[in-house]
Coordinates of C-alpha atoms in Angstrom, one line a residue:
Chain A
M170 CA 13.2 -37.6 -2.3
A171 CA 12.5 -39.8 0.7
E172 CA 13.9 -37.0 2.9
L173 CA 11.6 -34.4 1.4
V174 CA 8.5 -36.7 1.9
S175 CA 9.7 -37.1 5.5
I176 CA 10.0 -33.4 6.0
A177 CA 6.5 -32.8 4.6
S178 CA 5.1 -35.3 7.1
Q179 CA 6.6 -33.3 9.9
I180 CA 5.3 -30.0 8.5
R181 CA 1.8 -31.6 8.3
R182 CA 2.1 -32.6 12.0
D183 CA 3.1 -29.0 12.8
I184 CA 0.1 -27.7 10.9
V185 CA -2.5 -29.7 12.7
R186 CA -0.9 -29.1 16.1
M187 CA -0.6 -25.3 15.5
V188 CA -4.2 -25.0 14.5
H189 CA -5.4 -27.2 17.3
G190 CA -3.2 -25.2 19.8
A191 CA -4.8 -21.9 18.7
N192 CA -8.2 -23.5 18.3
S193 CA -8.3 -21.5 15.0
G194 CA -6.6 -21.3 11.7
H195 CA -6.8 -22.9 8.3
P196 CA -5.6 -26.5 8.1
G197 CA -7.1 -27.6 4.8
G198 CA -5.1 -25.5 2.3
S199 CA -2.1 -25.8 4.5
L200 CA -2.0 -29.6 4.4
G201 CA -2.7 -29.6 0.7
C202 CA 0.4 -27.4 0.0
A203 CA 2.8 -29.0 2.4
D204 CA 4.6 -30.9 -0.4
F205 CA 5.0 -27.8 -2.5
F206 CA 6.5 -25.8 0.4
T207 CA 8.8 -28.6 1.3
A208 CA 10.1 -28.8 -2.3
L209 CA 10.5 -25.1 -2.6
Y210 CA 12.3 -24.4 0.7
F211 CA 14.3 -27.7 1.0
N212 CA 15.3 -28.2 -2.6
V213 CA 14.3 -25.7 -5.3
M214 CA 14.9 -22.3 -3.9
K215 CA 18.3 -20.7 -3.3
H216 CA 17.5 -18.8 -0.1
N217 CA 19.2 -17.6 3.0
P218 CA 17.5 -18.1 6.4
A219 CA 19.8 -15.3 7.7
F220 CA 16.9 -13.1 6.6
N221 CA 17.3 -9.8 4.8
M222 CA 14.2 -8.0 3.7
N223 CA 15.6 -7.0 0.3
A224 CA 16.3 -10.6 -0.7
T225 CA 19.5 -9.6 -2.3
N226 CA 21.1 -12.4 -4.4
E227 CA 18.6 -15.1 -3.4
D228 CA 15.3 -16.5 -4.6
V229 CA 12.3 -15.1 -2.9
F230 CA 8.8 -16.5 -2.2
F231 CA 5.5 -14.7 -1.7
L232 CA 2.4 -16.3 -0.2
S233 CA -0.6 -14.5 -1.6
N234 CA -3.3 -16.7 0.0
G235 CA -2.1 -15.8 3.4
H236 CA -4.6 -17.8 5.4
I237 CA -2.5 -20.9 4.8
S238 CA 0.0 -19.4 7.2
P239 CA 0.5 -22.6 9.2
V240 CA 2.3 -24.3 6.4
F241 CA 4.4 -21.2 5.7
Y242 CA 5.4 -20.8 9.4
S243 CA 6.3 -24.4 9.8
T244 CA 8.3 -24.4 6.6
L245 CA 10.2 -21.3 7.7
A246 CA 10.9 -22.6 11.2
R247 CA 12.0 -26.0 9.9
S248 CA 14.3 -24.2 7.4
G249 CA 16.0 -22.2 10.1
Y250 CA 14.4 -18.8 9.9
F251 CA 13.3 -18.9 13.5
S252 CA 13.0 -21.5 16.3
I253 CA 10.5 -24.3 15.9
G254 CA 9.4 -23.7 19.5
E255 CA 7.9 -20.4 18.4
L256 CA 5.3 -22.3 16.3
A257 CA 3.5 -22.9 19.6
T258 CA 2.7 -19.2 19.7
F259 CA 0.7 -19.3 16.5
R260 CA -2.4 -16.9 16.6
K261 CA -1.8 -16.2 20.3
I262 CA -1.4 -12.8 21.9
N263 CA 2.1 -11.1 21.6
S264 CA 3.2 -13.6 18.9
R265 CA 5.1 -12.9 15.8
L266 CA 3.1 -15.7 14.1
Q267 CA 0.0 -13.6 13.3
G268 CA -3.2 -15.3 12.0
H269 CA -2.1 -14.1 8.6
P270 CA 1.5 -13.5 7.6
A271 CA 2.8 -10.0 8.5
T272 CA 6.0 -8.0 8.6
H273 CA 4.8 -5.9 11.4
E274 CA 6.2 -8.1 14.1
H275 CA 9.4 -8.7 12.1
L276 CA 9.1 -12.4 11.7
P277 CA 12.0 -13.6 9.6
G278 CA 11.0 -15.0 6.2
I279 CA 7.9 -12.8 5.7
R280 CA 8.4 -9.9 3.3
I281 CA 4.9 -8.5 3.0
A282 CA 1.5 -9.0 4.7
S283 CA -1.1 -11.1 3.0
G284 CA -4.5 -12.3 3.9
S285 CA -6.7 -9.8 2.1
L286 CA -6.6 -11.8 -1.1
G287 CA -5.5 -10.9 -4.6
Q288 CA -2.5 -8.8 -3.9
G289 CA 0.4 -11.3 -3.8
M290 CA 1.0 -11.7 -7.5
S291 CA 1.4 -7.9 -7.9
A292 CA 3.8 -7.8 -5.0
A293 CA 5.8 -10.7 -6.5
I294 CA 5.9 -8.8 -9.8
G295 CA 7.3 -5.8 -8.0
A296 CA 10.0 -7.8 -6.4
A297 CA 10.8 -9.4 -9.8
L298 CA 11.1 -6.0 -11.4
A299 CA 13.4 -4.9 -8.7
K300 CA 15.6 -8.0 -9.3
K301 CA 15.8 -7.0 -12.9
L302 CA 16.7 -3.4 -12.1
N303 CA 19.4 -4.7 -9.7
N304 CA 20.8 -7.2 -12.2
D305 CA 20.0 -9.9 -9.7
P306 CA 19.4 -13.2 -11.6
H307 CA 17.5 -14.9 -8.9
I308 CA 13.9 -16.1 -9.1
V309 CA 10.6 -14.9 -7.6
F310 CA 8.0 -17.5 -6.7
S311 CA 4.5 -17.0 -5.6
L312 CA 1.5 -19.1 -4.5
H313 CA -2.2 -18.3 -4.9
G314 CA -5.4 -20.0 -4.0
D315 CA -7.8 -21.0 -6.8
G316 CA -10.6 -19.3 -5.0
E317 CA -8.4 -16.2 -4.9
L318 CA -8.6 -16.0 -8.7
D319 CA -12.1 -14.5 -8.1
E320 CA -10.2 -11.3 -7.2
G321 CA -9.9 -9.0 -10.2
Q322 CA -6.5 -7.7 -9.2
V323 CA -5.0 -11.2 -9.9
W324 CA -5.9 -10.7 -13.6
E325 CA -4.5 -7.2 -13.6
A326 CA -1.3 -8.7 -12.5
V327 CA -1.5 -11.6 -15.0
M328 CA -1.9 -9.1 -17.8
F329 CA 0.9 -6.8 -16.5
A330 CA 3.4 -9.7 -16.2
V331 CA 3.1 -10.5 -19.9
H332 CA 3.1 -7.0 -21.1
H333 CA 6.3 -6.2 -19.1
K334 CA 7.9 -9.6 -19.9
V335 CA 8.3 -10.5 -16.2
D336 CA 10.2 -13.8 -17.0
N337 CA 11.8 -14.2 -13.7
L338 CA 8.5 -15.1 -12.0
I339 CA 7.0 -18.6 -11.3
S340 CA 3.4 -18.2 -10.0
T341 CA 1.7 -21.3 -8.7
I342 CA -2.1 -21.8 -8.3
D343 CA -3.2 -24.2 -5.6
W344 CA -6.1 -25.8 -7.5
N345 CA -7.9 -27.8 -4.9
G346 CA -11.3 -26.8 -6.1
Q347 CA -12.6 -25.6 -2.7
Q348 CA -13.2 -22.2 -1.2
I349 CA -14.9 -21.2 2.0
D350 CA -18.5 -21.4 0.9
G351 CA -18.1 -24.6 -1.1
P352 CA -16.6 -26.1 -4.2
T353 CA -15.3 -23.4 -6.6
D354 CA -17.5 -24.7 -9.3
K355 CA -20.5 -23.8 -7.2
V356 CA -19.3 -20.5 -5.6
M357 CA -17.7 -19.0 -8.8
S358 CA -16.8 -21.2 -11.7
L359 CA -13.2 -20.7 -12.7
G360 CA -13.7 -22.3 -16.1
N361 CA -10.7 -23.5 -17.9
I362 CA -7.9 -21.9 -15.9
R363 CA -5.2 -23.3 -18.1
Q364 CA -6.7 -21.8 -21.2
K365 CA -7.1 -18.5 -19.4
F366 CA -3.5 -18.3 -18.4
D367 CA -2.4 -19.4 -21.9
A368 CA -4.7 -16.8 -23.5
F369 CA -3.1 -14.1 -21.4
G370 CA 0.3 -15.2 -22.8
W371 CA 1.8 -17.1 -19.9
T372 CA 3.8 -20.3 -20.2
T373 CA 1.6 -22.7 -18.2
L374 CA 2.4 -26.0 -16.6
E375 CA 0.4 -28.4 -14.5
M376 CA 1.4 -30.8 -11.8
N377 CA 0.2 -33.0 -9.0
G378 CA 1.0 -30.9 -6.0
N379 CA 0.8 -34.0 -3.7
N380 CA 3.3 -36.0 -5.6
M381 CA 6.8 -35.0 -4.6
D382 CA 8.4 -36.4 -7.8
D383 CA 6.0 -34.4 -9.9
V384 CA 6.4 -31.2 -7.9
L385 CA 10.2 -31.3 -8.1
A386 CA 10.2 -32.1 -11.8
T387 CA 7.7 -29.4 -12.7
L388 CA 9.3 -26.7 -10.6
N389 CA 12.7 -27.5 -12.2
K390 CA 11.1 -27.5 -15.6
A391 CA 9.6 -24.1 -14.8
K392 CA 13.0 -22.8 -13.9
S393 CA 14.4 -24.0 -17.2
L394 CA 11.7 -21.9 -19.0
L395 CA 12.6 -18.6 -17.3
G396 CA 14.3 -15.8 -19.2
Q397 CA 12.3 -16.3 -22.4
G398 CA 10.1 -13.2 -22.1
K399 CA 7.2 -14.9 -20.4
P400 CA 6.1 -15.4 -16.8
I401 CA 5.6 -19.1 -15.8
G402 CA 2.3 -20.3 -14.3
I403 CA 1.9 -23.7 -12.6
L404 CA -1.6 -25.1 -12.0
M405 CA -1.0 -27.3 -9.0
H406 CA -3.7 -30.0 -8.4
T407 CA -3.9 -30.7 -4.7
V408 CA -6.3 -32.2 -2.3
M409 CA -7.4 -29.9 0.5
G410 CA -6.6 -31.5 3.8
K411 CA -4.1 -33.9 2.2
G412 CA -2.6 -36.4 4.7
V413 CA -5.5 -36.4 7.1
D414 CA -8.2 -38.7 5.8
F415 CA -11.2 -37.0 7.4
M416 CA -10.1 -33.6 6.2
E417 CA -9.3 -34.6 2.6
G418 CA -11.3 -33.0 -0.2
S419 CA -13.8 -31.0 1.9
H420 CA -14.2 -27.2 2.1
E421 CA -15.5 -27.9 5.6
W422 CA -11.8 -28.0 6.8
H423 CA -10.9 -24.7 5.1
G424 CA -10.9 -22.7 8.3
I425 CA -11.7 -24.8 11.4
A426 CA -9.5 -26.4 14.1
P427 CA -9.5 -30.1 15.0
N428 CA -10.6 -31.0 18.6
D429 CA -8.5 -33.2 20.9
E430 CA -9.9 -36.4 19.5
Q431 CA -9.5 -35.3 15.9
L432 CA -6.0 -34.1 16.6
A433 CA -5.1 -37.6 17.9
R434 CA -6.6 -39.2 14.8
A435 CA -4.7 -36.8 12.5
L436 CA -1.4 -37.3 14.2
A437 CA -1.8 -41.0 14.0
Q438 CA -1.7 -40.7 10.2
L439 CA 1.3 -38.3 10.1
P440 CA 4.7 -39.9 11.2
E441 CA 6.8 -37.7 13.4
T442 CA 10.1 -37.5 11.5
L443 CA 12.0 -34.4 12.8
G444 CA 10.7 -34.1 16.3
D445 CA 7.6 -32.1 17.3
Y446 CA 8.0 -28.6 18.6
Chain B
M177 CA 2.2 42.7 6.2
L178 CA 0.5 39.9 4.4
K179 CA -0.5 42.1 1.4
E180 CA 3.2 42.4 0.6
I181 CA 3.4 38.6 -0.1
Q182 CA 3.4 38.5 -3.9
S183 CA 3.2 35.5 -6.2
T184 CA 6.3 35.1 -8.4
G185 CA 4.5 33.4 -11.2
N186 CA 1.7 30.9 -11.8
K187 CA 1.9 27.2 -12.3
D188 CA 0.1 24.0 -11.5
T189 CA 1.3 22.0 -8.5
R190 CA 1.3 18.8 -10.6
S191 CA 4.1 20.4 -12.7
G192 CA 6.0 20.8 -9.4
F193 CA 5.6 17.1 -8.9
G194 CA 6.8 16.3 -12.5
D195 CA 9.8 18.6 -12.2
G196 CA 10.6 17.3 -8.7
I197 CA 10.6 13.6 -9.5
A198 CA 12.8 14.2 -12.5
E199 CA 15.2 16.2 -10.4
V200 CA 15.4 13.8 -7.4
A201 CA 15.7 10.8 -9.8
R202 CA 18.9 12.3 -11.1
K203 CA 20.4 12.1 -7.6
N204 CA 18.8 8.9 -6.4
P205 CA 19.1 5.8 -8.7
N206 CA 16.6 3.8 -6.6
I207 CA 13.6 6.0 -7.5
V208 CA 11.2 4.4 -9.9
A209 CA 7.8 5.7 -11.1
L210 CA 4.6 3.8 -11.8
T211 CA 1.4 5.2 -13.4
A212 CA -2.0 3.9 -14.2
D213 CA -2.4 5.5 -17.6
L214 CA -2.0 9.0 -16.4
A215 CA 1.7 9.8 -17.1
G216 CA 0.8 12.9 -19.0
S217 CA -1.6 14.3 -16.4
L218 CA 1.0 13.7 -13.7
K219 CA 3.7 15.5 -15.8
L220 CA 6.0 12.5 -15.9
G221 CA 7.3 13.3 -19.4
Q222 CA 10.8 14.4 -18.3
F223 CA 11.2 11.5 -15.9
I224 CA 10.3 9.0 -18.6
K225 CA 12.6 10.6 -21.2
E226 CA 15.6 10.5 -18.8
F227 CA 14.8 7.2 -17.1
P228 CA 12.7 4.9 -19.3
D229 CA 13.9 1.8 -17.5
R230 CA 12.7 3.1 -14.2
F231 CA 9.2 3.8 -15.4
F232 CA 6.4 1.2 -15.3
Q233 CA 3.2 1.8 -17.1
C234 CA 0.5 -0.3 -15.4
G235 CA -2.5 0.5 -17.5
I236 CA -5.8 1.4 -15.9
A237 CA -5.2 -1.0 -13.0
E238 CA -4.5 1.0 -9.8
A239 CA -4.8 -1.9 -7.4
N240 CA -2.1 -3.8 -9.2
M241 CA 0.1 -0.7 -9.3
I242 CA 0.0 -0.1 -5.6
S243 CA 0.9 -3.7 -4.8
I244 CA 3.6 -3.8 -7.4
A245 CA 5.0 -0.7 -5.8
A246 CA 5.1 -2.5 -2.4
G247 CA 7.0 -5.3 -4.1
L248 CA 9.5 -3.0 -5.7
T249 CA 10.6 -1.8 -2.2
I250 CA 11.7 -5.4 -1.6
G251 CA 14.9 -4.9 -3.5
G252 CA 15.5 -1.4 -2.3
K253 CA 13.6 0.7 -4.8
I254 CA 11.7 3.8 -3.9
P255 CA 8.5 3.7 -5.9
Y256 CA 6.4 6.8 -6.6
T257 CA 2.8 5.8 -7.7
C258 CA 1.3 8.4 -9.9
T259 CA -2.4 8.8 -10.6
F260 CA -5.4 11.0 -9.6
A261 CA -6.1 11.4 -5.9
N262 CA -9.4 9.6 -6.2
F263 CA -7.8 6.5 -7.8
S264 CA -4.8 6.8 -5.4
T265 CA -6.8 6.3 -2.3
G266 CA -10.4 5.2 -2.2
R267 CA -10.1 2.9 -5.1
V268 CA -7.1 1.1 -3.6
Y269 CA -7.6 1.5 0.1
D270 CA -7.1 -2.1 1.0
Q271 CA -4.0 -2.5 -1.2
I272 CA -2.5 0.5 0.6
R273 CA -3.6 -0.7 4.0
Q274 CA -2.2 -4.2 3.7
S275 CA 0.6 -4.1 1.2
V276 CA 2.0 -0.6 2.0
A277 CA 1.0 0.7 5.5
Y278 CA 0.7 -2.5 7.5
S279 CA 3.7 -3.9 5.7
G280 CA 5.7 -0.7 6.4
K281 CA 6.8 -0.3 2.8
N282 CA 8.6 2.8 1.5
V283 CA 6.0 3.7 -1.2
K284 CA 5.3 7.3 -2.1
I285 CA 1.6 7.6 -3.2
C286 CA 1.6 10.7 -5.4
A287 CA -1.9 12.0 -6.0
S288 CA -2.9 14.8 -8.4
H289 CA -6.2 16.4 -9.3
A290 CA -7.3 16.4 -5.7
G291 CA -10.3 18.4 -4.5
L292 CA -12.8 20.7 -6.1
T293 CA -10.2 22.4 -8.3
L294 CA -10.1 19.4 -10.6
G295 CA -13.0 21.3 -12.0
E296 CA -15.1 20.2 -15.0
D297 CA -14.7 16.5 -14.6
G298 CA -17.0 16.7 -11.6
A299 CA -17.7 14.7 -8.4
T300 CA -16.6 11.3 -9.7
H301 CA -13.1 12.6 -9.8
Q302 CA -13.1 15.3 -7.2
I303 CA -12.1 13.4 -4.1
L304 CA -12.7 15.4 -0.9
E305 CA -12.2 12.5 1.5
D306 CA -8.6 11.4 0.7
I307 CA -6.8 13.2 3.5
G308 CA -9.0 11.5 6.0
L309 CA -8.6 8.1 4.5
M310 CA -4.9 8.4 4.4
K311 CA -4.3 10.0 7.8
M312 CA -6.2 7.2 9.5
L313 CA -3.7 4.6 8.3
P314 CA -1.1 3.8 11.0
G315 CA 2.4 4.9 9.9
M316 CA 1.2 7.0 6.9
T317 CA 2.7 10.5 6.5
V318 CA 0.3 12.9 4.7
I319 CA 1.6 16.0 2.9
V320 CA -0.4 18.6 1.1
P321 CA 1.9 21.3 -0.5
C322 CA 0.5 24.6 -1.4
D323 CA 2.1 25.7 -4.7
Y324 CA 4.4 24.6 -7.5
A325 CA 7.6 25.3 -5.6
Q326 CA 6.5 23.5 -2.5
T327 CA 5.2 20.5 -4.4
K328 CA 8.6 20.3 -6.1
A329 CA 10.4 20.5 -2.8
A330 CA 8.1 18.0 -1.2
T331 CA 8.5 15.6 -4.1
E332 CA 12.3 15.7 -3.6
A333 CA 12.1 15.6 0.2
I334 CA 10.0 12.4 0.4
A335 CA 12.7 10.4 -1.3
D336 CA 15.0 10.7 1.7
F337 CA 12.2 10.1 4.1
V338 CA 11.8 6.4 4.9
G339 CA 8.2 5.2 5.2
P340 CA 5.0 5.4 3.3
V341 CA 3.9 8.9 2.2
Y342 CA 0.7 10.3 0.7
L343 CA 1.5 13.4 -1.3
R344 CA -1.5 15.4 -2.5
F345 CA -1.5 18.1 -5.2
G346 CA -3.7 19.4 -7.9
R347 CA -4.5 20.5 -11.4
P348 CA -5.2 24.2 -11.6
V349 CA -2.6 26.9 -12.4
W350 CA -2.1 28.6 -9.1
P351 CA 0.1 31.4 -7.7
I352 CA 3.7 30.5 -6.7
F353 CA 4.7 32.1 -3.4
T354 CA 7.0 29.7 -1.5
S355 CA 10.1 29.7 -3.8
D356 CA 12.2 31.3 -1.1
K357 CA 10.8 29.3 1.8
P358 CA 12.5 26.1 2.9
F359 CA 10.3 23.0 3.1
E360 CA 10.7 20.6 5.9
I361 CA 8.4 17.5 6.4
G362 CA 6.4 17.9 9.6
K363 CA 7.3 21.5 10.2
A364 CA 4.5 24.1 10.0
Q365 CA 5.3 27.1 7.9
F366 CA 4.4 30.7 9.1
F367 CA 3.5 33.5 6.7
S368 CA 2.6 35.9 9.5
E369 CA 2.6 36.0 13.3
G370 CA -0.4 37.5 15.1
T371 CA -2.3 37.5 18.3
D372 CA -6.0 37.6 17.4
V373 CA -6.6 34.5 15.3
S374 CA -4.7 31.5 13.9
I375 CA -5.6 30.4 10.4
F376 CA -4.3 27.0 9.5
A377 CA -4.5 26.1 5.8
C378 CA -3.1 23.5 3.4
G379 CA -2.9 23.1 -0.4
H380 CA -4.4 25.7 -2.7
L381 CA -6.2 27.3 0.2
V382 CA -2.9 28.6 1.7
W383 CA -2.9 31.3 -0.9
Y384 CA -6.5 32.2 -0.1
A385 CA -5.7 32.2 3.6
I386 CA -2.9 34.8 2.9
Q387 CA -5.3 36.9 0.9
A388 CA -7.9 36.7 3.6
G389 CA -5.3 37.5 6.2
A390 CA -4.4 40.7 4.3
I391 CA -8.0 41.8 4.4
L392 CA -8.2 41.1 8.1
E393 CA -5.0 43.1 8.7
E394 CA -6.6 46.1 6.9
K395 CA -9.4 45.8 9.4
G396 CA -6.9 45.9 12.2
V397 CA -6.8 42.2 13.1
S398 CA -3.5 40.6 14.1
V399 CA -3.6 37.3 12.2
E400 CA -1.3 34.3 12.2
I401 CA -1.3 32.4 8.9
I402 CA 0.2 28.9 9.1
N403 CA 0.7 26.5 6.2
M404 CA 0.1 23.0 7.6
H405 CA 1.6 21.2 4.6
T406 CA 2.2 18.2 6.7
I407 CA -1.1 17.0 8.2
K408 CA 0.4 13.9 9.7
P409 CA 2.5 13.9 11.7
L410 CA 1.0 17.2 12.8
D411 CA 3.4 19.8 14.1
E412 CA 1.6 19.8 17.5
E413 CA 4.3 22.0 19.2
R414 CA 3.7 24.9 16.8
V415 CA 0.0 24.4 16.6
I416 CA -0.3 24.5 20.4
K417 CA 2.0 27.5 20.7
S418 CA -0.1 29.4 18.2
I419 CA -3.5 28.6 19.7
R420 CA -2.3 29.4 23.2
K421 CA -1.5 32.9 21.9
T422 CA -4.5 33.6 19.7
K423 CA -7.1 31.5 21.5
C424 CA -9.2 30.9 18.3
V425 CA -8.7 29.0 15.1
V426 CA -9.8 28.9 11.5
T427 CA -8.9 25.9 9.3
A428 CA -9.0 26.0 5.5
E429 CA -8.7 23.1 3.2
E430 CA -10.0 21.8 -0.1
H431 CA -11.5 18.7 1.6
N432 CA -14.5 17.6 3.6
I433 CA -14.4 19.3 7.0
I434 CA -14.9 15.7 8.3
G435 CA -11.6 13.9 8.4
G436 CA -9.2 16.5 7.1
L437 CA -6.9 19.2 8.4
G438 CA -9.6 20.7 10.5
D439 CA -10.2 17.5 12.3
A440 CA -6.5 17.1 13.0
I441 CA -6.2 20.6 14.4
A442 CA -9.4 20.2 16.4
Q443 CA -8.1 17.0 18.0
C444 CA -4.8 18.6 18.9
A445 CA -6.7 21.6 20.4
A446 CA -9.1 19.4 22.3
K447 CA -6.3 17.4 23.8
N448 CA -4.1 20.4 24.7
F449 CA -5.8 23.7 24.7
P450 CA -9.5 23.8 23.7
V451 CA -10.4 26.9 21.8
P452 CA -13.3 27.9 19.4
I453 CA -12.7 26.6 15.8
E454 CA -14.4 27.5 12.5
Y455 CA -13.9 25.2 9.5
V456 CA -13.6 26.3 5.9
G457 CA -13.9 23.2 3.7
T458 CA -16.7 21.2 2.0
K459 CA -19.5 20.5 4.4
D460 CA -20.0 16.7 4.0
T461 CA -21.0 17.0 0.4
F462 CA -19.8 15.8 -3.0
G463 CA -18.7 18.4 -5.6
E464 CA -19.9 19.0 -9.1
S465 CA -18.7 20.2 -12.5
G466 CA -17.6 23.8 -13.0
K467 CA -14.6 26.0 -13.2
P468 CA -12.2 25.6 -10.2
I469 CA -12.7 29.2 -9.0
E470 CA -16.5 29.0 -9.3
L471 CA -16.5 25.7 -7.3
L472 CA -14.4 27.1 -4.5
K473 CA -16.8 30.0 -4.3
K474 CA -20.0 27.9 -4.5
Y475 CA -18.8 25.5 -1.8
G476 CA -17.7 28.2 0.7
L477 CA -14.0 27.9 0.2
D478 CA -13.4 31.4 -1.1
I479 CA -11.4 34.2 0.4
P480 CA -14.4 36.0 1.9
D481 CA -15.4 32.7 3.5
I482 CA -12.1 32.6 5.4
V483 CA -12.5 36.2 6.4
A484 CA -16.0 35.5 7.7
A485 CA -14.9 32.4 9.5
A486 CA -12.2 34.4 11.2
E487 CA -14.6 37.2 12.3
K488 CA -17.0 34.6 13.6
V489 CA -14.5 32.7 15.6
M490 CA -13.1 35.9 17.1
A491 CA -16.6 36.9 18.1
R492 CA -17.1 33.5 19.7
K493 CA -13.8 33.9 21.6
N494 CA -14.8 37.3 22.9
G495 CA -18.4 36.4 23.4

């Protein structure tokens, strides 16, 4: 547990440093999801950093809200998919670390491009169906933004997953209540998300995505509920910008980079635990 | 002589797809099929009967279908998505662009009811822009077979071809005339060799091009009829060889003259050997309801239109 919290702190440092280094990127959602990524890649998922695209006999994760690529890249590097030094190339020319995740430059750990929103749950369902056809008992995980639920394709996927009993899928919604233009309640009200997922026929859980104990317990509970004919949804309450006080809870930090002074203030709040890249 | 080319029967190209996917699925266990509530129209009955576990009904949700197909490739599957051409392309362009083309996924986008010959359903369903949309996507292969036999052959061939493919076919019953001709992705197919004019056609209009060629031959014209079933990658070597010889071109397609086969041939000619070109296709317009044959006639895609285009382009060459 303490080790996971320590890893998450380093990932948060990586995030703010990457976004500062590129002078562009999306720190808010990335910081909010750092605990979730840490729990997945350093505890919950059975995965192999010796990357194979087909994810044969391993769990697989899809990031649908691709703009939080900094947390994904840091997690993959810190898990051994590629060197942590490569994080310094984020969003720069000739880099494998594109602004949004892509397979085009063959970055290990990325299995499909995301960025244009709403497509990731469908892709995850496809991978889950392939696992069933291949008699591969491993799990497919996916992550989605709450603002992303505005996209109609997500609900096409939600309906499909129930109809086809995709019960090897755990899809998590990052419910931070913020999107680019403001709070989700102002931009496009999501209503009662839990009731919506329940009504579609999902098994739905909720957790505090910034509490490592709760994240681990809920992900493990979700795993225990697989194989019962239903997809599992987790509504993950997070604080956008979590860990950096002046970024917390504001959509203003969805997609802008800290300046030098802001970087220093952010890093002062995030202990260096594994060594900076 | 082109008039000696006879049809060996009549069948819809979509039936070639249905028979082809069932056949190739027997050989390749990784092939799976998805549809968005159009299994019957795409003639998937035999596939579903033989391989029910490899068939995924997506309901009327094409965007979801395309992205699920991309996901299925992660696990080694070869998904064939099956719906009308309109819903296979324009409706899901961003899903194809990001999840399939940019991600380099081995998805086969199989599109029926393309073009005017969809007929009575009218312009909402008669897409005439799909070849252009698909050929603009980096890495996308675009194939437009001309009859039942070639559609069946192409459906089987794309299984062994690694990479995203757009396969376009149609609804009407149409003459079969390629049963004895081998199909190879990317290789132009010649029905005659000539020295006066090159006629490049694809899809249903290949048959019309052959009929037009027979009329031209009777008038003493030496005509070269080429079936460009693969529009991307274009068989530039054979295109250039033909136009160097004939020095003028007609293109014929059931598609807008903007963005389709004609554009591809014109670009190839402009880069390598500029010659006069006349285009047979829809002229930047939508279609309308009607019988397929009536529509081809009204929109200038009939046999006499190809003859007239050939005569015009030869006059330009000589003129």
